[in-house]
Structures are given as structure tokens and as C-alpha cells.
CSV table of C-alpha atoms in Angstrom, one decimal:
chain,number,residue,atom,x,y,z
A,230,UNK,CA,-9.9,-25.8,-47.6
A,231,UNK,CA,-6.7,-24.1,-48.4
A,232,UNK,CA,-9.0,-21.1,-49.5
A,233,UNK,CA,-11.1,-20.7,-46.3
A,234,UNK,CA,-8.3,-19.6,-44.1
A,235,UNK,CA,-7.1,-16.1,-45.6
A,236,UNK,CA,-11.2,-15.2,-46.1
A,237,UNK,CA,-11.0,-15.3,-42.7
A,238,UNK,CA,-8.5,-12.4,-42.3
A,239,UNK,CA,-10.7,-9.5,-43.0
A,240,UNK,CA,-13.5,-10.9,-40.9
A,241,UNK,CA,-10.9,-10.7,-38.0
A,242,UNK,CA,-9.7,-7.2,-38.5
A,243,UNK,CA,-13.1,-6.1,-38.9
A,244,UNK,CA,-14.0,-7.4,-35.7
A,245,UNK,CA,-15.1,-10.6,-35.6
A,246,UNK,CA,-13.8,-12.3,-31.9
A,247,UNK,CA,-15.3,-15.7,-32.8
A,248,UNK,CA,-14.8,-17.7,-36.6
A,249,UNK,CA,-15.4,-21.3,-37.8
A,250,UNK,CA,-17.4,-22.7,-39.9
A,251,UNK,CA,-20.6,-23.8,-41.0
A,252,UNK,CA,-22.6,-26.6,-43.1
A,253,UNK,CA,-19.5,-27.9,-45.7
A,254,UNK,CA,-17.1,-27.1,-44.0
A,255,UNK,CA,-14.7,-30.6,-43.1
A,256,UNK,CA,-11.8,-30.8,-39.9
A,257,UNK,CA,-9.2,-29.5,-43.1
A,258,UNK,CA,-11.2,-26.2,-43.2
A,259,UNK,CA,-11.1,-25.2,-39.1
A,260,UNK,CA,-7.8,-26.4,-39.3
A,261,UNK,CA,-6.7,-23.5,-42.3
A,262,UNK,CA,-9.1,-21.2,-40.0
A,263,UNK,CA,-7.2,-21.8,-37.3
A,264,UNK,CA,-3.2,-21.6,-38.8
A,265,UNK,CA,-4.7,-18.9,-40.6
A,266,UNK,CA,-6.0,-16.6,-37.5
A,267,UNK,CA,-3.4,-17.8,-35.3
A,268,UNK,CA,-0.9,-16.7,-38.0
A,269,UNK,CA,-2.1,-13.6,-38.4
A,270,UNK,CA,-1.8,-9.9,-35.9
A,271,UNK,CA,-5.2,-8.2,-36.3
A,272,UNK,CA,-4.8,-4.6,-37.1
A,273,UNK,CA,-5.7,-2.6,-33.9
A,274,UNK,CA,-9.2,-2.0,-33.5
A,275,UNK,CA,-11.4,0.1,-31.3
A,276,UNK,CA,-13.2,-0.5,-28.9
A,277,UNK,CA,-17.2,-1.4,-30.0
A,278,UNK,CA,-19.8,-0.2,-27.2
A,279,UNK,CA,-22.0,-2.8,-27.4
A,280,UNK,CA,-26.0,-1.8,-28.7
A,281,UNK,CA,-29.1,-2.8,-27.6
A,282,UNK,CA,-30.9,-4.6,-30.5
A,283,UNK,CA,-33.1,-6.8,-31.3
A,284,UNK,CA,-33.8,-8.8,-34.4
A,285,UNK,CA,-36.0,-11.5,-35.9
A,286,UNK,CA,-34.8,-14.1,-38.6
A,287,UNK,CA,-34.0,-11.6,-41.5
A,288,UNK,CA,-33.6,-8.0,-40.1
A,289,UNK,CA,-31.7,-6.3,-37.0
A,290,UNK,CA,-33.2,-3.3,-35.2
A,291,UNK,CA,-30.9,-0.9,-32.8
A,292,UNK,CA,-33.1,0.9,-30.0
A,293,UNK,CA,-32.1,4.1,-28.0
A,294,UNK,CA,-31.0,7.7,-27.9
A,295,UNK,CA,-29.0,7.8,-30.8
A,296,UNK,CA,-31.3,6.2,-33.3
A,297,UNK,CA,-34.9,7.1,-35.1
A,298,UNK,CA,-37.6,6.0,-32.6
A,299,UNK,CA,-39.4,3.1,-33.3
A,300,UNK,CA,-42.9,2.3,-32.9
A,301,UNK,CA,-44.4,-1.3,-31.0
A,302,UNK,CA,-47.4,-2.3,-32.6
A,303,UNK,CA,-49.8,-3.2,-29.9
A,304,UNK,CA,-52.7,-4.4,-31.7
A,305,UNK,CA,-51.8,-8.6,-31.3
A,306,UNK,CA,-53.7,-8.5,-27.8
A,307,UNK,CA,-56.7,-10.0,-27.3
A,308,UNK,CA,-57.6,-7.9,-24.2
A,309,UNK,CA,-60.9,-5.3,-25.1
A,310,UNK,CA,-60.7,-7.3,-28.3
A,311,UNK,CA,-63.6,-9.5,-27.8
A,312,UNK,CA,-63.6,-10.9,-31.7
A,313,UNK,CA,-60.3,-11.5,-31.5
A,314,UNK,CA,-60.4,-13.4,-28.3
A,315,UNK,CA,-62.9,-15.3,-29.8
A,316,UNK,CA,-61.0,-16.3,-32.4
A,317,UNK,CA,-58.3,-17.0,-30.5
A,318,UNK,CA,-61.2,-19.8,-28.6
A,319,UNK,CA,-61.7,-21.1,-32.1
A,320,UNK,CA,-58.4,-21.7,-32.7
A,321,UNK,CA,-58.1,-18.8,-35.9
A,322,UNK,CA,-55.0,-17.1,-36.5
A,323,UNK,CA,-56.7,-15.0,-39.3
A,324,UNK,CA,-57.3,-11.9,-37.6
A,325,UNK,CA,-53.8,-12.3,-35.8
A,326,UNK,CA,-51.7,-12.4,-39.1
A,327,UNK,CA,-53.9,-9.6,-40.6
A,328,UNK,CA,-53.7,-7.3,-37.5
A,329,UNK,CA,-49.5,-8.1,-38.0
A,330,UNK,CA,-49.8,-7.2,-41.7
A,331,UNK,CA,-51.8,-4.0,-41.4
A,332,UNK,CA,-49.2,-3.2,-38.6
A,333,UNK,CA,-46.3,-3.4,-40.4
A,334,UNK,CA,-48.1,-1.6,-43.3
A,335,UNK,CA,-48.7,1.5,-41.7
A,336,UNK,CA,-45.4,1.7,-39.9
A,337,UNK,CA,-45.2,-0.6,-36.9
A,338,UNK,CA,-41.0,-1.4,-36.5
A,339,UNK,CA,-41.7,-4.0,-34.0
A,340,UNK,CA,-45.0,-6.2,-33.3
A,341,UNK,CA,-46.1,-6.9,-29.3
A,342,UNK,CA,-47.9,-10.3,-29.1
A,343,UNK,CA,-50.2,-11.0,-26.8
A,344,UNK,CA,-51.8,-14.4,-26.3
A,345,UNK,CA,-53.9,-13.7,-22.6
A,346,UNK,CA,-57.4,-15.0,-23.5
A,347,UNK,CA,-59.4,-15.2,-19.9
A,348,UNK,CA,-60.1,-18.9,-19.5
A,349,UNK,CA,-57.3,-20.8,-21.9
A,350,UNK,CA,-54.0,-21.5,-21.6
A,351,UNK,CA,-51.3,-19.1,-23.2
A,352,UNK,CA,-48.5,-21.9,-23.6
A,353,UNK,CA,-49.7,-23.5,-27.1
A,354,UNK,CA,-51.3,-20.2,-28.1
A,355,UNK,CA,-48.0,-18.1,-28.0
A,356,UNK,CA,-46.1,-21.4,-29.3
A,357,UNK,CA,-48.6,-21.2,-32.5
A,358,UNK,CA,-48.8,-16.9,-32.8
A,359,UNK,CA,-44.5,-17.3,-32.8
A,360,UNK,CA,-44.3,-19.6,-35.5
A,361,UNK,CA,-47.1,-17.9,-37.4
A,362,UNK,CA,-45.8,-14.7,-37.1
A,363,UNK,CA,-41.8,-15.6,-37.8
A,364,UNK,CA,-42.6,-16.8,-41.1
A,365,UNK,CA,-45.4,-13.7,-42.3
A,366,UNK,CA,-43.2,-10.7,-41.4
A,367,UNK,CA,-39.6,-9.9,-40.4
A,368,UNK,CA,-40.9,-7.3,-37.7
A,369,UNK,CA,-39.3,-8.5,-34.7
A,370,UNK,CA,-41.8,-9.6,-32.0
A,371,UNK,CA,-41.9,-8.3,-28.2
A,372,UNK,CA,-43.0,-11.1,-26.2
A,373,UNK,CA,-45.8,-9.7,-24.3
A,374,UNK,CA,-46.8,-12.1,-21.0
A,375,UNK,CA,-46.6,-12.6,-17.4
A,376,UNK,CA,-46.8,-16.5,-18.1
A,377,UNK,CA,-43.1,-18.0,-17.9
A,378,UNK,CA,-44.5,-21.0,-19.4
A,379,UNK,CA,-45.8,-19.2,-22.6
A,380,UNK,CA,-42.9,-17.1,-22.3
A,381,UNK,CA,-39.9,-19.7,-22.4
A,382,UNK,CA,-41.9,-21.7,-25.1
A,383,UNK,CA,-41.9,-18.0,-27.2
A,384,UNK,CA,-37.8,-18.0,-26.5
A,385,UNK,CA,-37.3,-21.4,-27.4
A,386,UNK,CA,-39.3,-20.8,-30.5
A,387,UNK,CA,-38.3,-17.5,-31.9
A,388,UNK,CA,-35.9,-17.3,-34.4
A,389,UNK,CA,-34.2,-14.0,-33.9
A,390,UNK,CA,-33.3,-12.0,-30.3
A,391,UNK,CA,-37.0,-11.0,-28.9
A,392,UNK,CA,-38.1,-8.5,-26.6
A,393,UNK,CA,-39.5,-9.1,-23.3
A,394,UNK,CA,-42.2,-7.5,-22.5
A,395,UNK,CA,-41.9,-7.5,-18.8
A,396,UNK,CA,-40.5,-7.8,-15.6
A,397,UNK,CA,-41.1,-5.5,-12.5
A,398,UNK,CA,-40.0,-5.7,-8.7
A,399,UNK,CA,-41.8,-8.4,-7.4
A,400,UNK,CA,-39.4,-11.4,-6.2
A,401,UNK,CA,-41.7,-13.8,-8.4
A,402,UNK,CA,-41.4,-11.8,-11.9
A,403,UNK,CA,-37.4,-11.3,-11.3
A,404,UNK,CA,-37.0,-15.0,-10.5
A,405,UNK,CA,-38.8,-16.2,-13.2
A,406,UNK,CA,-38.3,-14.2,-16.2
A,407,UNK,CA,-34.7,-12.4,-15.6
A,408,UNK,CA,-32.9,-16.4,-16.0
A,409,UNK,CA,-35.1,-16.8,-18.9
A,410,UNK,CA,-33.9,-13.4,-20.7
A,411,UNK,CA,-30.5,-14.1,-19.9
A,412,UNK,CA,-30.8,-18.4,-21.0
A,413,UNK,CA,-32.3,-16.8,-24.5
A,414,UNK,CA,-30.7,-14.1,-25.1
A,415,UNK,CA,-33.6,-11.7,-25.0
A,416,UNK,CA,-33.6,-7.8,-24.0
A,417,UNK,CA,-35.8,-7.2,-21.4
A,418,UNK,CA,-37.9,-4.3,-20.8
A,419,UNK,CA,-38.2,-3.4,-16.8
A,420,UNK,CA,-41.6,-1.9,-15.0
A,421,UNK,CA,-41.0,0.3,-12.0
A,422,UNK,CA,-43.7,-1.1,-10.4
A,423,UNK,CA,-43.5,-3.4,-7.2
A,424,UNK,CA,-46.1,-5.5,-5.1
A,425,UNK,CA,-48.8,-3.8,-7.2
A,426,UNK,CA,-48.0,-0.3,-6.6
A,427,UNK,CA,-46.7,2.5,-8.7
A,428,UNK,CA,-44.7,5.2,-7.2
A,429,UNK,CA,-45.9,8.8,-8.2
A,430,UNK,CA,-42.8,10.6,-8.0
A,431,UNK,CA,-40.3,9.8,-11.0
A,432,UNK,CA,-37.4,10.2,-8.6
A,433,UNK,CA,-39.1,7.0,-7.0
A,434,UNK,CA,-39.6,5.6,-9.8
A,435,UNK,CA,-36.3,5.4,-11.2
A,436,UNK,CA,-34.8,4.4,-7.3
A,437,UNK,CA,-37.2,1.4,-8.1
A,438,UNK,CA,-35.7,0.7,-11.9
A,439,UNK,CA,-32.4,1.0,-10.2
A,440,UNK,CA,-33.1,-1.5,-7.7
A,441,UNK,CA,-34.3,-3.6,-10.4
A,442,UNK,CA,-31.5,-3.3,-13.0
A,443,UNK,CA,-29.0,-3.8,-10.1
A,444,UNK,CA,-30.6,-7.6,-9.7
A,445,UNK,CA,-31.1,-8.0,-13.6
A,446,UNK,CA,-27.2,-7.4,-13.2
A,447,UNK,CA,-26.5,-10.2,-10.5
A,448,UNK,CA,-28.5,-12.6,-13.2
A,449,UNK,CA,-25.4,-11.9,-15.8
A,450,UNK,CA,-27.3,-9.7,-18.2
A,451,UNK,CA,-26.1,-6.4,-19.3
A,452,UNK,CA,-27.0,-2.3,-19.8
A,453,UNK,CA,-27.6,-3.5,-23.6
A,454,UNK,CA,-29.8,-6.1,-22.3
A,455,UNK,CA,-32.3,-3.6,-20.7
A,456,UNK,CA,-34.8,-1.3,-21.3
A,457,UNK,CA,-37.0,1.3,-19.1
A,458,UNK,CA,-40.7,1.8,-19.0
A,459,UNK,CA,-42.1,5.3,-16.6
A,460,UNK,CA,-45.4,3.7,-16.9
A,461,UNK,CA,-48.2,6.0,-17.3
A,462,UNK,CA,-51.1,6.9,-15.0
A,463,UNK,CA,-54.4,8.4,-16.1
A,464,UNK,CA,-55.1,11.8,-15.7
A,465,UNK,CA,-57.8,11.3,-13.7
A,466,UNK,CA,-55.4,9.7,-10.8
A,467,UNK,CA,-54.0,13.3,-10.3
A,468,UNK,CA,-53.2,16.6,-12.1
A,469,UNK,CA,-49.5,15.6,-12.1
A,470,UNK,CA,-49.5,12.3,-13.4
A,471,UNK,CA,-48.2,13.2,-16.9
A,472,UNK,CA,-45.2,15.5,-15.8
A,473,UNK,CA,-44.1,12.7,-13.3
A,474,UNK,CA,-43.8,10.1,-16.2
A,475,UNK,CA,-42.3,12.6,-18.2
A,476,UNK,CA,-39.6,13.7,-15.8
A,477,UNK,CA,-39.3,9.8,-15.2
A,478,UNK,CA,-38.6,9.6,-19.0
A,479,UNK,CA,-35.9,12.6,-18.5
A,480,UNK,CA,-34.1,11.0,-15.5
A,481,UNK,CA,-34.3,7.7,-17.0
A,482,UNK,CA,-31.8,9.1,-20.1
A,483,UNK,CA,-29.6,10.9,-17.7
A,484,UNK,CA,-29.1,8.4,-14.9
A,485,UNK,CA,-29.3,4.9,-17.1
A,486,UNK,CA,-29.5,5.9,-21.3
A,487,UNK,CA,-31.2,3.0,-21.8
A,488,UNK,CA,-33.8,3.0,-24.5
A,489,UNK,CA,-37.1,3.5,-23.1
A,490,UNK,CA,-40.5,2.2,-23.9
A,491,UNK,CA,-44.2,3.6,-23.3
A,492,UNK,CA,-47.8,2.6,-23.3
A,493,UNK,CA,-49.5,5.7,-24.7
A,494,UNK,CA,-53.3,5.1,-24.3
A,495,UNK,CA,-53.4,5.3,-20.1
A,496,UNK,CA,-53.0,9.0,-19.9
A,497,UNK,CA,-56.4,10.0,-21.2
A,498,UNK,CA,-58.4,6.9,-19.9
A,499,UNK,CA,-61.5,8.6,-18.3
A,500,UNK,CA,-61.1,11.5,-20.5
A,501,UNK,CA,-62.6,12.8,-23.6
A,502,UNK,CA,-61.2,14.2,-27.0
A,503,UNK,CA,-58.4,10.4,-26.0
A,504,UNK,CA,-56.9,10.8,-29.4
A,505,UNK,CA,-55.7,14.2,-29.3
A,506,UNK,CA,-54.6,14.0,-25.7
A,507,UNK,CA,-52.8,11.3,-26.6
A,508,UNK,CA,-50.8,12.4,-29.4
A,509,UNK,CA,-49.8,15.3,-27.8
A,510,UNK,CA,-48.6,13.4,-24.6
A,511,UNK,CA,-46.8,11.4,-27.5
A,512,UNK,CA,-44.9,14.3,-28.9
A,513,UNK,CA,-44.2,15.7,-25.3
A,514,UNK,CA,-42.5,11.9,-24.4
A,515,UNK,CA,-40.5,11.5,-27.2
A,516,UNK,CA,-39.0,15.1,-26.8
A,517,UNK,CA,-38.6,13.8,-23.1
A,518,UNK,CA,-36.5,10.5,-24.0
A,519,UNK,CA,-39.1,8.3,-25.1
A,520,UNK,CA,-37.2,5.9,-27.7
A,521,UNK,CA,-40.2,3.3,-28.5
A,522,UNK,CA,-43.6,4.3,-27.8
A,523,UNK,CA,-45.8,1.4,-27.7
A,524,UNK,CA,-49.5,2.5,-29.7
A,525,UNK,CA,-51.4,1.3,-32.8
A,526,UNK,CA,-50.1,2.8,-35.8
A,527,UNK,CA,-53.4,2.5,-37.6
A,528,UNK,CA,-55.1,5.0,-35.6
A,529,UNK,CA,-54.6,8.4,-37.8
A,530,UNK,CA,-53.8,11.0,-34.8
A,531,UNK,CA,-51.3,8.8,-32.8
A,532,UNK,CA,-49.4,7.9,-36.5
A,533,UNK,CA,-49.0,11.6,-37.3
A,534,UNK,CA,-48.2,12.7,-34.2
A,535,UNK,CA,-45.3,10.2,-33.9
A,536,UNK,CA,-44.0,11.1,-37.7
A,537,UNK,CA,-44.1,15.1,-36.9
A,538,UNK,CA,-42.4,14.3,-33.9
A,539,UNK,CA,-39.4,12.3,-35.3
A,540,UNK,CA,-39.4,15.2,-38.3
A,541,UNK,CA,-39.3,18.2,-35.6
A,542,UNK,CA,-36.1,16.4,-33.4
A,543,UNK,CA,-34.2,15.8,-36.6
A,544,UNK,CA,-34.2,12.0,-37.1
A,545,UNK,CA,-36.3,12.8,-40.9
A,546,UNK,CA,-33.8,14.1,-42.8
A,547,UNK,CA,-35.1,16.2,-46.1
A,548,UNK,CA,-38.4,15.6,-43.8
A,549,UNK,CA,-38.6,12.8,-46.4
A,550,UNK,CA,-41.1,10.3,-44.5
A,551,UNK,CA,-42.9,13.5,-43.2
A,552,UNK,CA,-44.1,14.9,-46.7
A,553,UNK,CA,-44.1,11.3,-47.9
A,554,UNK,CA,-46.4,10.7,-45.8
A,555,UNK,CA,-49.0,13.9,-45.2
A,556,UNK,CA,-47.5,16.1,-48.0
A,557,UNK,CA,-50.0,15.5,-50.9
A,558,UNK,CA,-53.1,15.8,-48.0
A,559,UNK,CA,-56.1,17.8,-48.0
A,560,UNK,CA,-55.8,19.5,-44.9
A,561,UNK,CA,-59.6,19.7,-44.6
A,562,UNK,CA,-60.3,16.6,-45.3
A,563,UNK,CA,-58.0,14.6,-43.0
A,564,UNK,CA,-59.4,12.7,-40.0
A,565,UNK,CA,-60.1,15.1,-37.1
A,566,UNK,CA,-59.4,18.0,-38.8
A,567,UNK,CA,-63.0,19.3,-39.4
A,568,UNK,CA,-64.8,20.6,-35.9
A,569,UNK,CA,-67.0,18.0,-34.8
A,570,UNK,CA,-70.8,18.6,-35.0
A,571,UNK,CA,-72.4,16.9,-32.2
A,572,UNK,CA,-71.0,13.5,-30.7
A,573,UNK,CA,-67.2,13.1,-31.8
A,574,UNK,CA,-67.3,10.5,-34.8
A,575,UNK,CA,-64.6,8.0,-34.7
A,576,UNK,CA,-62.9,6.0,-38.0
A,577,UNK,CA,-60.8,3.6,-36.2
A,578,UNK,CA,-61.8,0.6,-33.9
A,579,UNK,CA,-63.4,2.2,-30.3
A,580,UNK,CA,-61.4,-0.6,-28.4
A,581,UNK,CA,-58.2,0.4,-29.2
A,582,UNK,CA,-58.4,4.2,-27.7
A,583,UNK,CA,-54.8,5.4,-28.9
């Protein structure tokens, strides 16, 4: 015991505003912790803007303007997926766990689960994909439901600080799901979207994010606790759909610098040649403010859009991962790079579009 209290010391001037102890420790330990700290005048430290992060049981992410971008793996999501759904019915996991490892395979930093099978009830099937999950990768998960059953039983569950994926403007999302981020400890990602409409000018837009930020606020959680979506609408809704979510993405990092999070695939729904739209919107958003684009980072275009993105605004240094990556490639033999004869031929999985 008479050891634990000077250990202490150094945790204290390097920051630490809460110590005790753990499993071993007896009442004659806290009590050196305690003559110890009480003893001692910490050297001055500065101030530490909090971060927004997330983490599962072994590893700590940070999210934002100031660090790489990161990519949410969107394939845990049974919606289009009408195998996977149906193992979902059975009660199979296998497909889930291998989507997760493939996923953090090719890159994913974070995994989105989502449990909504039509017909069944997410609670026990979110309960089962956290537990599975925690324990087969340290990706930490995004929390991807508008069930706050299935959501408070992925909370409770999770062993690390998850993300929420979401909450919008409607009274019933905030009142729901804003107590439960702030009970858990969760960040929460916020939709600018209210009573099933989304506004088509990004200066509306973000009045809408304000208004919701301002009541995540009045529920005690914090700028760190939050993060931004523009939401995306397809082409096909209007010529100027892309450059409103863009200049939502560019007002969002001057008005709140949150970190801010996308859904790729929308933009080209109705629209041919979807992959290459796509990863060009992709590079256009993260030059934008787009921290953490949410996309499959199996499919070949979106992947090497995303990585010759983060190499061209600086966060590759050496342009390590870039060459690592695509350095030792045959130009004319990589996917998409040969002019199509006839129909467009696709190698990845025709439900998932991006």
C-alpha cells in the first residue's frame, strides 16, 4: 500500500482528474492515494479540449477535422440483403461475422450494425450481433436503429463508447434516443431531417442541425458528444442536389466543426455508371469536410477513391497507404479500368451499389 500512493503522482500531473483503485487494492491503498494526492501540488497543466471519440473494448478512435478520415463499414444491414435477412430468420450469425471480418480487412475503421429484418423483432437480434461482434473485432461499432428498445439493449451491452446512428428533429427520436446517448455515454450522430422532410437548401439544413444540437444540449450532452450528417439526395431529385449537401458539409465545419458523417450510395440512385459517380462525389465530400463517409470498403472504386483522397489532402504521409495499396497494380487490369464492351459488368455484390 505504501507503494501505490507516489505511482499516483505522475498520473496526476499528466492529467488524470479522477484516481483510485481497482481489483487488489484494500481501504490502506485509497487511503496512501488519497495522503498521497492531497499531499501533493500538480504541476500546472493546460487546458485539454475535449475530442470526440469513440472506442470499443481494446482500441480508441478520434473523429474530425484534424484527424485521417475514417471509413463506416455499412455492409451489417440486412436491408436489399435478402440472404442475409434470411439468415438473420434462421437465427445464423455466419454471414454477419464474415461481412465484419472482410470489412475490417479491407479497411473499414468502424462497423455500422444493423439488425432491421421486416417482420422480427430487433431487441434480441442487436443484443446477439453486440456480443458477437465485441468479441470477433476491435472495430468499434455504430449502433445503427430507430428501435430504442434494440438500441438501449446495444448500450447496455457494448463494451466500449458506441456510435449512435441516429437521431433527427422529430419530438419522438429526440425524446427517446438523446437520454439514452447521454445515460450511456454514446456520441450521437444528428440527421437534419424533421417530420419526414429534408430541406434542400444547406443553409436550411444546418438551421435544422442547430435546432437539434441546441436540444441535444438541454439533455446534458456536449459538442464532443455530436456529430453531423448533410444527408444526401439522388440526383434524380434535382440538378442541385449534390452541391447543396456539399455546401451543407462546408457550413457544417465552419458553423459547428463537428466531425461529420455521410451515406455515399443515394446520390446516383436512378443513375447509371453508380460506382464512378459515387467515388467522385466521395472525393468532392471529403475535400468539402466530410470526416467519416459511411460506404462498403469492399467495392473497388469507392476504396480507391477514399485512399486517393486522404493521399491528395495530406493525411498519407510518404503516400505510404496510397502505393501500399495500388502501387504494384496493373493499371490495365484493375476493376473498371478497361472500357466496357456492351452491358457494364460488375465484380462486387449488385445490392450494395457504392
Amino acid at each position: 500500500a505504501e507503494e501505490m500512493g507516489p505511482l499516483m503522482l505522475p498520473i496526476v500531473d499528466a492529467g488524470a482528474s479522477y484516481v483510485g483503485g481497482c481489483c487488489g487494492t484494500t481501504p490502506a491503498h485509497i487511503q496512501s492515494i488519497s495522503d498521497a494526492v492531497k499531499a501533493h501540488t500538480p504541476k500546472e497543466r493546460a487546458h485539454i479540449e475535449p475530442k470526440t471519440i469513440i472506442t470499443s473494448r481494446t482500441r480508441l478512435l478520434e473523429l474530425g477535422h484534424n484527424t485521417k478520415p475514417l471509413i463506416i463499414g455499412e455492409r451489417i444491414n440486412p436491408t436489399g440483403r435478402k440472404v442475409l435477412a434470411q439468415e438473420l430468420r434462421d437465427g445464423s450469425f455466419i454471414r454477419v461475422k464474415r461481412d465484419a471480418l472482410d470489412q475490417v480487412e479491407a479497411g473499414a475503421d468502424i462497423l455500422d450494425v444493423n439488425m432491421g429484418v421486416a417482420g422480427m423483432d430487433q431487441t434480441p437480434l442487436m443484443e446477439r450481433a453486440i456480443f458477437e461482434l465485441s468479441m470477433l473485432v476491435e472495430t468499434p461499432l455504430s449502433i445503427d436503429t430507430l428501435d430504442p428498445a434494440a438500441m438501449e439493449v446495444a448500450l447496455k451491452n457494448y463494451p466500449g463508447r458506441a456510435l449512435i446512428n441516429s437521431v433527427n428533429g422529430e419530438e419522438e427520436s429526440i425524446t427517446h434516443v438523446m437520454p439514452l446517448a447521454k445515460r450511456y455515454g454514446a456520441a450521437l450522430l444528428c440527421l437534419p431531417i424533421s417530420s419526414g422532410d429534408l430541406p434542400e437548401k444547406a443553409e436550411d439544413r444546418v438551421a435544422l442541425a442547430e435546432s437539434i444540437v441546441n436540444r441535444a444540449y438541454g439533455y446534458g450532452l456536449q459538442p464532443h458528444d455530436l456529430l453531423l450528417d448533410p444527408l444526401v439526395l439522388t440526383l434524380a431529385s434535382g440538378e442541385d442536389s449534390a452541391r447543396q449537401t456539399l455546401r451543407t458539409l462546408q457550413l457544417y465545419k465552419e458553423k459547428f466543426g463537428f466531425p461529420t458523417v455521410m451515406g455515399l450510395s443515394n446520390i446516383s440512385f436512378g443513375m447509371p455508371q453508380r460506382p464512378y459517380l459515387n467515388g467522385q462525389f466521395l472525393t468532392m465530400a471529403l475535400a468539402c469536410g466530410l470526416t467519416t463517409p459511411i460506404m462498403n470498403p469492399l467495392n473497388y472504386p469507392a476504396k480507391k477513391a477514399f485512399v486517393s483522397s486522404t493521399t491528395l489532402l495530406g493525411w498519407d504521409p510518404g503516400s505510404a497507404q496510397f502505393i501500399k495499396e495500388y502501387g504494384y497494380e496493373d493499371e490495365s487490369s484493375a476493376p473498371g479500368n478497361s472500357a466496357p464492351k456492351g452491358p457494364e459488368k460488375k465484380s462486387f455484390d449488385s445490392n450494395d451499389p457504392l
